[in-house]
Coordinates of N, CA and C in Angstrom, one line a residue:
X1 N 122.1 61.2 -49.9 CA 121.1 60.5 -50.7 C 121.2 60.7 -52.2
X2 N 120.3 60.3 -52.9 CA 120.4 60.4 -54.4 C 120.2 61.8 -54.8
X3 N 119.4 62.7 -54.1 CA 119.3 64.0 -54.4 C 120.6 64.9 -54.3
X4 N 121.4 64.5 -53.3 CA 122.7 65.1 -53.1 C 123.6 64.8 -54.3
X5 N 123.6 63.4 -54.6 CA 124.4 62.9 -55.7 C 124.1 63.7 -57.1
X6 N 122.7 63.9 -57.3 CA 122.3 64.5 -58.4 C 122.7 66.0 -58.5
X7 N 122.7 66.7 -57.4 CA 123.2 68.0 -57.3 C 124.6 68.1 -57.6
X8 N 125.4 67.2 -57.0 CA 126.8 67.2 -57.2 C 127.1 66.9 -58.7
X9 N 126.4 66.0 -59.5 CA 126.6 65.7 -60.9 C 126.3 67.0 -61.7
X10 N 125.2 67.6 -61.4 CA 124.8 68.7 -62.1 C 125.6 69.9 -61.9
X11 N 126.1 70.0 -60.6 CA 127.1 71.1 -60.3 C 128.5 70.9 -61.1
X12 N 128.9 69.7 -61.2 CA 130.2 69.3 -61.9 C 129.9 69.7 -63.4
X13 N 128.8 69.4 -64.0 CA 128.4 69.9 -65.4 C 128.5 71.5 -65.4
X14 N 128.0 72.1 -64.5 CA 127.9 73.5 -64.4 C 129.3 74.1 -64.4
X15 N 130.2 73.5 -63.5 CA 131.6 73.9 -63.5 C 132.4 73.6 -64.7
X16 N 132.1 72.6 -65.4 CA 132.8 72.4 -66.6 C 132.5 73.3 -67.7
X17 N 131.2 73.6 -67.7 CA 130.7 74.6 -68.6 C 131.2 76.0 -68.3
X18 N 131.4 76.3 -67.1 CA 131.8 77.6 -66.7 C 133.3 77.7 -67.1
X19 N 134.0 76.7 -67.0 CA 135.4 76.6 -67.5 C 135.5 76.8 -68.9
X20 N 134.5 76.2 -69.7 CA 134.5 76.5 -71.2 C 134.1 77.8 -71.5
X21 N 133.3 78.5 -70.6 CA 132.8 79.8 -70.8 C 134.0 80.8 -71.0
X22 N 135.1 80.7 -70.4 CA 136.2 81.5 -70.5 C 136.6 81.8 -72.0
X23 N 136.2 80.9 -72.8 CA 136.5 81.0 -74.3 C 135.5 82.0 -74.9
X24 N 134.4 82.3 -74.3 CA 133.5 83.2 -74.9 C 134.0 84.6 -74.6
X25 N 134.0 85.4 -75.7 CA 134.3 86.8 -75.6 C 133.1 87.7 -75.8
X26 N 133.2 88.8 -75.0 CA 132.1 89.8 -75.1 C 132.6 91.0 -75.7
X27 N 131.7 91.7 -76.4 CA 132.0 93.0 -77.0 C 131.9 94.0 -75.9
X28 N 132.2 95.2 -76.2 CA 132.3 96.3 -75.2 C 130.9 96.5 -74.6
X29 N 129.8 96.3 -75.3 CA 128.5 96.4 -74.9 C 128.0 95.2 -74.1
X30 N 128.8 94.2 -74.0 CA 128.4 93.0 -73.2 C 127.9 91.8 -74.1
X31 N 127.6 92.0 -75.3 CA 126.9 91.0 -76.1 C 127.9 89.9 -76.5
X32 N 127.6 88.7 -76.6 CA 128.5 87.6 -76.9 C 128.9 87.8 -78.4
X33 N 130.3 87.7 -78.6 CA 130.7 87.7 -80.0 C 130.5 86.4 -80.7
X34 N 130.9 86.3 -81.9 CA 130.7 85.0 -82.7 C 131.4 83.8 -81.9
X35 N 132.5 84.1 -81.2 CA 133.1 82.9 -80.5 C 132.2 82.4 -79.4
X36 N 131.2 83.2 -79.0 CA 130.2 82.8 -78.0 C 129.0 82.2 -78.5
X37 N 129.0 81.8 -79.7 CA 127.7 81.4 -80.4 C 127.3 80.1 -79.9
X38 N 128.0 79.5 -79.0 CA 127.7 78.1 -78.5 C 126.8 78.4 -77.2
X39 N 126.5 79.6 -76.9 CA 125.5 80.0 -75.8 C 125.9 79.3 -74.6
X40 N 127.1 79.3 -74.1 CA 127.5 78.7 -72.9 C 126.6 79.2 -71.8
X41 N 126.4 80.5 -71.7 CA 125.6 81.1 -70.6 C 124.3 80.6 -70.5
X42 N 123.6 80.5 -71.8 CA 122.2 79.8 -71.8 C 122.3 78.4 -71.4
X43 N 123.2 77.7 -71.7 CA 123.3 76.3 -71.2 C 123.4 76.3 -69.8
X44 N 124.2 77.2 -69.2 CA 124.3 77.2 -67.7 C 123.0 77.4 -67.0
X45 N 122.3 78.4 -67.6 CA 120.9 78.7 -67.0 C 120.0 77.5 -67.2
X46 N 120.1 76.7 -68.3 CA 119.2 75.6 -68.4 C 119.6 74.5 -67.4
X47 N 120.9 74.3 -67.2 CA 121.3 73.4 -66.3 C 121.0 73.8 -64.8
X48 N 121.0 75.1 -64.5 CA 120.5 75.6 -63.2 C 119.0 75.3 -63.0
X49 N 118.3 75.6 -64.1 CA 116.8 75.3 -64.1 C 116.5 73.9 -63.8
X50 N 117.2 73.0 -64.4 CA 117.0 71.6 -64.2 C 117.3 71.1 -62.7
X51 N 118.4 71.8 -62.2 CA 118.7 71.5 -60.7 C 117.7 72.0 -59.9
X52 N 117.1 73.3 -60.2 CA 116.0 73.8 -59.3 C 114.8 73.0 -59.3
X53 N 114.4 72.5 -60.5 CA 113.3 71.6 -60.6 C 113.5 70.3 -59.7
X54 N 114.7 69.7 -59.8 CA 115.0 68.6 -59.0 C 114.9 68.9 -57.5
X55 N 115.4 70.1 -57.1 CA 115.4 70.5 -55.7 C 113.9 70.7 -55.2
X56 N 113.2 71.3 -56.2 CA 111.7 71.4 -55.9 C 111.0 70.1 -55.6
X57 N 111.4 69.2 -56.4 CA 110.8 67.7 -56.2 C 111.2 67.2 -54.8
X58 N 112.5 67.4 -54.6 CA 113.0 67.0 -53.2 C 112.1 67.6 -52.0
X59 N 111.9 68.9 -52.1 CA 111.1 69.6 -51.1 C 109.7 69.1 -51.0
X60 N 109.0 68.9 -52.3 CA 107.6 68.4 -52.3 C 107.6 67.0 -51.7
X61 N 108.6 66.1 -52.0 CA 108.6 64.8 -51.3 C 108.7 64.9 -49.8
X62 N 109.5 65.8 -49.3 CA 109.4 65.9 -47.8 C 108.1 66.1 -47.3
X63 N 107.1 66.8 -47.9 CA 105.9 67.1 -47.5 C 104.9 66.0 -48.1
X64 N 105.3 65.0 -48.6 CA 104.5 63.8 -49.2 C 103.8 64.1 -50.5
X65 N 104.2 65.1 -51.2 CA 103.5 65.4 -52.3 C 104.2 64.8 -53.5
X66 N 103.9 63.5 -53.7 CA 104.5 62.7 -54.8 C 104.0 63.2 -56.2
X67 N 102.8 63.5 -56.3 CA 102.2 64.0 -57.6 C 102.9 65.4 -58.0
X68 N 103.2 66.2 -57.0 CA 103.9 67.5 -57.3 C 105.4 67.2 -57.6
X69 N 106.0 66.3 -57.0 CA 107.3 65.9 -57.3 C 107.5 65.4 -58.7
X70 N 106.6 64.5 -59.1 CA 106.6 64.0 -60.3 C 106.3 65.1 -61.5
X71 N 105.5 66.0 -61.1 CA 105.3 67.2 -62.1 C 106.5 68.0 -62.2
X72 N 107.2 68.2 -61.1 CA 108.4 69.1 -61.2 C 109.5 68.3 -61.8
X73 N 109.7 67.0 -61.8 CA 110.8 66.3 -62.5 C 110.3 66.3 -64.0
X74 N 109.1 66.2 -64.3 CA 108.7 66.2 -65.7 C 109.1 67.5 -66.4
X75 N 109.2 68.6 -65.7 CA 109.5 69.9 -66.1 C 111.0 69.8 -66.7
X76 N 111.8 69.0 -66.0 CA 113.2 68.9 -66.5 C 113.3 68.4 -67.9
X77 N 112.4 67.4 -68.3 CA 112.3 66.9 -69.6 C 111.8 67.8 -70.6
X78 N 111.3 69.0 -70.2 CA 110.8 70.0 -71.1 C 111.7 71.1 -71.4
X79 N 112.9 71.1 -70.8 CA 113.9 72.1 -71.0 C 114.5 71.9 -72.4
X80 N 114.6 73.0 -73.1 CA 115.0 72.9 -74.5 C 116.5 73.2 -74.6
X81 N 117.3 72.2 -74.3 CA 118.7 72.2 -74.5 C 119.1 72.3 -76.0
X82 N 120.3 72.9 -76.2 CA 120.8 72.8 -77.6 C 121.0 71.4 -78.1
X83 N 120.8 71.1 -79.3 CA 121.0 69.8 -79.8 C 122.4 69.2 -79.7
X84 N 122.6 68.0 -79.5 CA 123.9 67.3 -79.3 C 124.7 67.8 -78.2
X85 N 124.1 68.2 -77.1 CA 124.7 68.5 -76.0 C 124.7 67.3 -75.0
X86 N 125.9 66.7 -74.8 CA 126.0 65.5 -73.8 C 125.4 65.6 -72.5
X87 N 125.7 66.9 -71.9 CA 125.0 67.2 -70.6 C 123.5 67.1 -70.6
X88 N 123.0 67.6 -71.7 CA 121.5 67.5 -71.9 C 121.0 66.2 -71.7
X89 N 121.6 65.2 -72.4 CA 121.2 63.8 -72.4 C 121.3 63.3 -71.0
X90 N 122.4 63.6 -70.4 CA 122.6 63.1 -69.0 C 121.5 63.6 -68.1
X91 N 121.1 65.0 -68.2 CA 120.1 65.6 -67.3 C 118.8 64.9 -67.6
X92 N 118.5 64.7 -68.8 CA 117.2 64.0 -69.2 C 117.2 62.5 -68.7
X93 N 118.2 61.8 -68.9 CA 118.3 60.4 -68.4 C 118.1 60.3 -66.8
X94 N 118.8 61.3 -66.2 CA 118.7 61.3 -64.7 C 117.3 61.6 -64.4
X95 N 116.6 62.6 -65.1 CA 115.2 62.8 -64.9 C 114.3 61.7 -65.1
X96 N 114.6 60.9 -66.1 CA 113.8 59.7 -66.5 C 114.0 58.7 -65.3
X97 N 115.2 58.5 -64.9 CA 115.5 57.6 -63.8 C 114.6 58.0 -62.5
X98 N 114.7 59.3 -62.2 CA 114.0 59.7 -61.0 C 112.4 59.5 -61.2
X99 N 112.0 59.8 -62.4 CA 110.5 59.6 -62.6 C 110.1 58.2 -62.4
X100 N 110.9 57.3 -63.0 CA 110.6 55.9 -62.8 C 110.6 55.5 -61.4
X101 N 111.5 55.9 -60.6 CA 111.5 55.6 -59.2 C 110.3 56.2 -58.4
X102 N 110.0 57.4 -58.9 CA 108.8 58.0 -58.2 C 107.6 57.3 -58.6
X103 N 107.3 56.9 -59.8 CA 106.1 56.1 -60.3 C 106.2 54.8 -59.4
X104 N 107.4 54.1 -59.4 CA 107.5 52.9 -58.7 C 107.1 52.9 -57.3
X105 N 107.5 54.0 -56.7 CA 107.2 54.2 -55.3 C 105.8 54.3 -54.8
X106 N 104.9 54.6 -55.8 CA 103.4 54.7 -55.6 C 102.8 53.4 -55.4
X107 N 103.6 52.3 -55.9 CA 103.2 50.8 -55.7 C 102.1 50.4 -56.6
X108 N 102.1 49.1 -56.9 CA 101.2 48.4 -57.7 C 101.5 48.2 -59.1
X109 N 100.6 47.6 -59.8 CA 101.0 47.2 -61.2 C 100.9 48.5 -62.2
X110 N 100.1 49.4 -61.9 CA 100.0 50.5 -62.8 C 101.2 51.4 -62.6
X111 N 101.7 51.4 -61.4 CA 103.0 52.2 -61.1 C 104.2 51.5 -61.8
X112 N 104.2 50.2 -61.8 CA 105.3 49.5 -62.5 C 105.2 49.8 -64.0
X113 N 104.0 49.8 -64.6 CA 103.9 50.1 -66.0 C 104.3 51.5 -66.3
X114 N 104.0 52.5 -65.6 CA 104.4 53.8 -65.6 C 105.9 54.0 -65.6
X115 N 106.5 53.3 -64.6 CA 107.9 53.3 -64.4 C 108.6 52.7 -65.7
X116 N 108.1 51.5 -66.1 CA 108.8 50.9 -67.3 C 108.6 51.8 -68.6
X117 N 107.5 52.5 -68.7 CA 107.2 53.3 -69.7 C 108.2 54.5 -69.7
X118 N 108.5 55.0 -68.5 CA 109.4 56.1 -68.5 C 110.9 55.7 -68.7
X119 N 111.2 54.4 -68.3 CA 112.5 53.8 -68.5 C 112.6 53.7 -70.1
X120 N 111.6 53.2 -70.7 CA 111.7 53.0 -72.3 C 111.8 54.4 -72.9
X121 N 111.2 55.3 -72.4 CA 111.4 56.7 -73.0 C 112.8 57.1 -72.8
X122 N 113.4 56.9 -71.7 CA 114.8 57.1 -71.4 C 115.8 56.5 -72.3
X123 N 115.4 55.2 -72.4 CA 116.2 54.4 -73.4 C 116.2 55.1 -74.8
X124 N 115.1 55.6 -75.3 CA 114.9 56.2 -76.6 C 115.7 57.5 -76.6
X125 N 115.9 58.1 -75.5 CA 116.8 59.5 -75.5 C 118.3 59.2 -75.6
X126 N 118.7 58.0 -75.1 CA 120.1 57.7 -75.1 C 120.7 57.6 -76.4
X127 N 121.8 58.3 -76.6 CA 122.7 58.2 -77.9 C 124.0 57.6 -77.7
X128 N 124.3 57.3 -76.4 CA 125.7 56.8 -76.1 C 125.7 56.1 -74.7
X129 N 126.7 55.3 -74.5 CA 126.8 54.8 -73.2 C 127.3 55.9 -72.2
X130 N 126.6 55.7 -71.0 CA 127.1 56.7 -69.9 C 126.6 56.1 -68.6
X131 N 127.1 56.7 -67.6 CA 126.7 56.3 -66.2 C 125.1 56.2 -66.2
X132 N 124.5 57.3 -66.7 CA 123.1 57.6 -66.7 C 122.4 56.5 -67.4
X133 N 122.9 56.1 -68.6 CA 122.3 55.0 -69.3 C 122.3 53.8 -68.6
X134 N 123.5 53.4 -68.0 CA 123.6 52.1 -67.2 C 122.6 52.2 -65.9
X135 N 122.5 53.4 -65.3 CA 121.7 53.6 -64.1 C 120.1 53.3 -64.6
X136 N 119.8 53.7 -65.7 CA 118.5 53.5 -66.2 C 118.1 51.9 -66.1
X137 N 119.1 51.2 -66.6 CA 118.9 49.7 -66.5 C 118.8 49.0 -65.2
X138 N 119.6 49.7 -64.2 CA 119.5 49.2 -62.8 C 118.1 49.6 -62.3
X139 N 117.6 50.7 -62.6 CA 116.2 51.0 -62.1 C 115.2 50.1 -62.7
X140 N 115.4 49.8 -63.9 CA 114.5 48.8 -64.6 C 114.5 47.4 -63.8
X141 N 115.7 47.1 -63.4 CA 115.7 45.9 -62.6 C 115.0 46.0 -61.3
X142 N 115.1 47.2 -60.6 CA 114.2 47.4 -59.5 C 112.7 47.3 -59.7
X143 N 112.3 47.7 -60.9 CA 110.9 47.6 -61.2 C 110.5 46.1 -61.4
X144 N 111.3 45.3 -62.1 CA 110.9 44.0 -62.2 C 111.1 43.2 -61.0
X145 N 112.0 43.7 -60.1 CA 112.1 43.1 -58.7 C 110.8 43.3 -57.8
X146 N 110.3 44.6 -58.0 CA 109.1 44.9 -57.3 C 107.9 44.1 -57.9
X147 N 108.0 43.9 -59.1 CA 106.9 43.1 -59.7 C 106.9 41.7 -59.3
X148 N 108.1 41.1 -59.2 CA 108.2 39.7 -58.7 C 107.6 39.7 -57.3
X149 N 107.9 40.7 -56.4 CA 107.4 40.6 -55.1 C 105.9 40.8 -55.0
X150 N 105.4 41.6 -56.0 CA 103.9 41.7 -56.0 C 103.2 40.5 -56.4
X151 N 103.7 39.9 -57.4 CA 103.0 38.7 -58.1 C 102.9 37.5 -57.1
X152 N 101.8 36.7 -57.4 CA 101.7 35.6 -56.5 C 102.0 34.2 -57.2
X153 N 101.9 34.2 -58.5 CA 102.2 33.1 -59.3 C 103.7 32.8 -59.3
X154 N 104.1 31.6 -58.9 CA 105.6 31.4 -58.9 C 106.4 31.6 -60.3
X155 N 105.7 31.0 -61.3 CA 106.2 31.2 -62.6 C 106.4 32.6 -63.1
X156 N 105.4 33.4 -62.8 CA 105.3 34.9 -63.1 C 106.5 35.6 -62.3
X157 N 106.6 35.1 -61.0 CA 107.6 35.8 -60.2 C 109.0 35.5 -60.8
X158 N 109.2 34.2 -61.2 CA 110.5 33.8 -61.8 C 110.8 34.5 -63.1
X159 N 109.8 34.8 -63.9 CA 110.0 35.5 -65.2 C 110.3 37.0 -64.8
X160 N 109.7 37.6 -63.9 CA 110.0 39.0 -63.5 C 111.5 39.0 -62.9
X161 N 111.9 38.1 -62.2 CA 113.3 38.0 -61.7 C 114.3 37.9 -63.0
X162 N 113.9 37.0 -63.9 CA 114.7 36.9 -65.1 C 114.8 38.2 -65.8
X163 N 113.8 38.9 -66.0 CA 113.8 40.3 -66.7 C 114.8 41.1 -65.9
X164 N 114.6 41.1 -64.5 CA 115.5 42.0 -63.7 C 116.9 41.6 -64.0
X165 N 117.3 40.3 -64.0 CA 118.7 39.9 -64.3 C 119.1 40.3 -65.7
X166 N 118.2 40.4 -66.6 CA 118.5 40.8 -68.1 C 118.8 42.2 -68.1
X167 N 118.1 43.1 -67.3 CA 118.4 44.5 -67.3 C 119.7 44.8 -66.6
X168 N 119.9 44.0 -65.5 CA 121.3 44.2 -64.8 C 122.4 43.8 -65.7
X169 N 122.2 42.8 -66.6 CA 123.3 42.4 -67.5 C 123.5 43.5 -68.5
X170 N 122.6 44.2 -68.9 CA 122.7 45.4 -69.8 C 123.5 46.5 -69.1
X171 N 123.1 46.7 -67.8 CA 123.8 47.8 -67.1 C 125.3 47.4 -66.9
X172 N 125.6 46.2 -66.6 CA 127.0 45.6 -66.4 C 127.8 45.9 -67.8
X173 N 127.2 45.5 -68.8 CA 127.7 45.5 -70.1 C 128.1 47.0 -70.5
X174 N 127.2 47.9 -70.1 CA 127.5 49.3 -70.4 C 128.6 49.8 -69.5
X175 N 128.5 49.4 -68.2 CA 129.5 49.9 -67.3 C 130.9 49.4 -67.8
X176 N 131.0 48.2 -68.2 CA 132.2 47.5 -68.6 C 132.8 48.2 -69.9
X177 N 132.0 48.6 -70.8 CA 132.4 49.2 -72.0 C 132.9 50.6 -71.6
X178 N 132.2 51.4 -70.6 CA 132.6 52.6 -70.3 C 134.0 52.5 -69.6
X179 N 134.1 51.6 -68.7 CA 135.4 51.4 -68.0 C 136.5 51.3 -68.9
X180 N 136.4 50.4 -69.9 CA 137.5 50.1 -70.8 C 137.8 51.4 -71.6
X181 N 136.7 52.0 -72.0 CA 136.9 53.2 -72.8 C 137.7 54.3 -72.0
X182 N 137.1 54.5 -70.9 CA 137.8 55.6 -70.0 C 139.2 55.3 -69.5
X183 N 139.5 54.0 -69.3 CA 140.8 53.5 -68.9 C 141.7 53.1 -70.1
X184 N 141.2 53.3 -71.2 CA 142.0 53.0 -72.5 C 142.4 51.4 -72.4
X185 N 141.5 50.6 -72.1 CA 141.7 49.2 -72.1 C 141.2 48.6 -73.3
X186 N 141.7 47.5 -73.8 CA 141.1 46.9 -75.0 C 139.7 46.4 -74.7
X187 N 138.9 46.5 -75.8 CA 137.5 46.1 -75.7 C 137.4 44.5 -75.7
X188 N 136.4 44.0 -75.0 CA 136.2 42.6 -75.1 C 135.5 42.2 -76.5
X189 N 135.8 41.0 -76.9 CA 135.2 40.6 -78.2 C 133.7 40.6 -78.1

């Protein structure tokens, strides 16, 4: 499920940071030297905390405690990562996606508004294209699709589906830019 994927992604981030941690040197008393000023160990602890909050949310959901799960995922957004850390943005966007899904799962117009508000907050956090940024747009499409199903007016339904298509187009555009960049392909005009 998505919880397992989230754990794998966070674990991959942890492993890459552990690999970088080899560059940190400790003095004889164990304190980080100037080379370790990037606080790799602190970042690892922050990523571990984020993973623990997500797992807590998973367990709360098993028992039907959606409000508790929402509160747990919100805690991820409160973790004070070092500035300009790409993994921090990914963790926050992942939490925003999960919050939007949790809100949407409660059903109804207010839930859709909360989900879209969280998606908008996630968009505001994004500084670059990433899988997580594109995923935010696909979840926005889910919200608009749910809205289309809830509405009774055919024109409003059609408008909601158009909004879903628009957000999917943004996701596709982000994914294509990422693919071209990652595969060193020429960018489309």
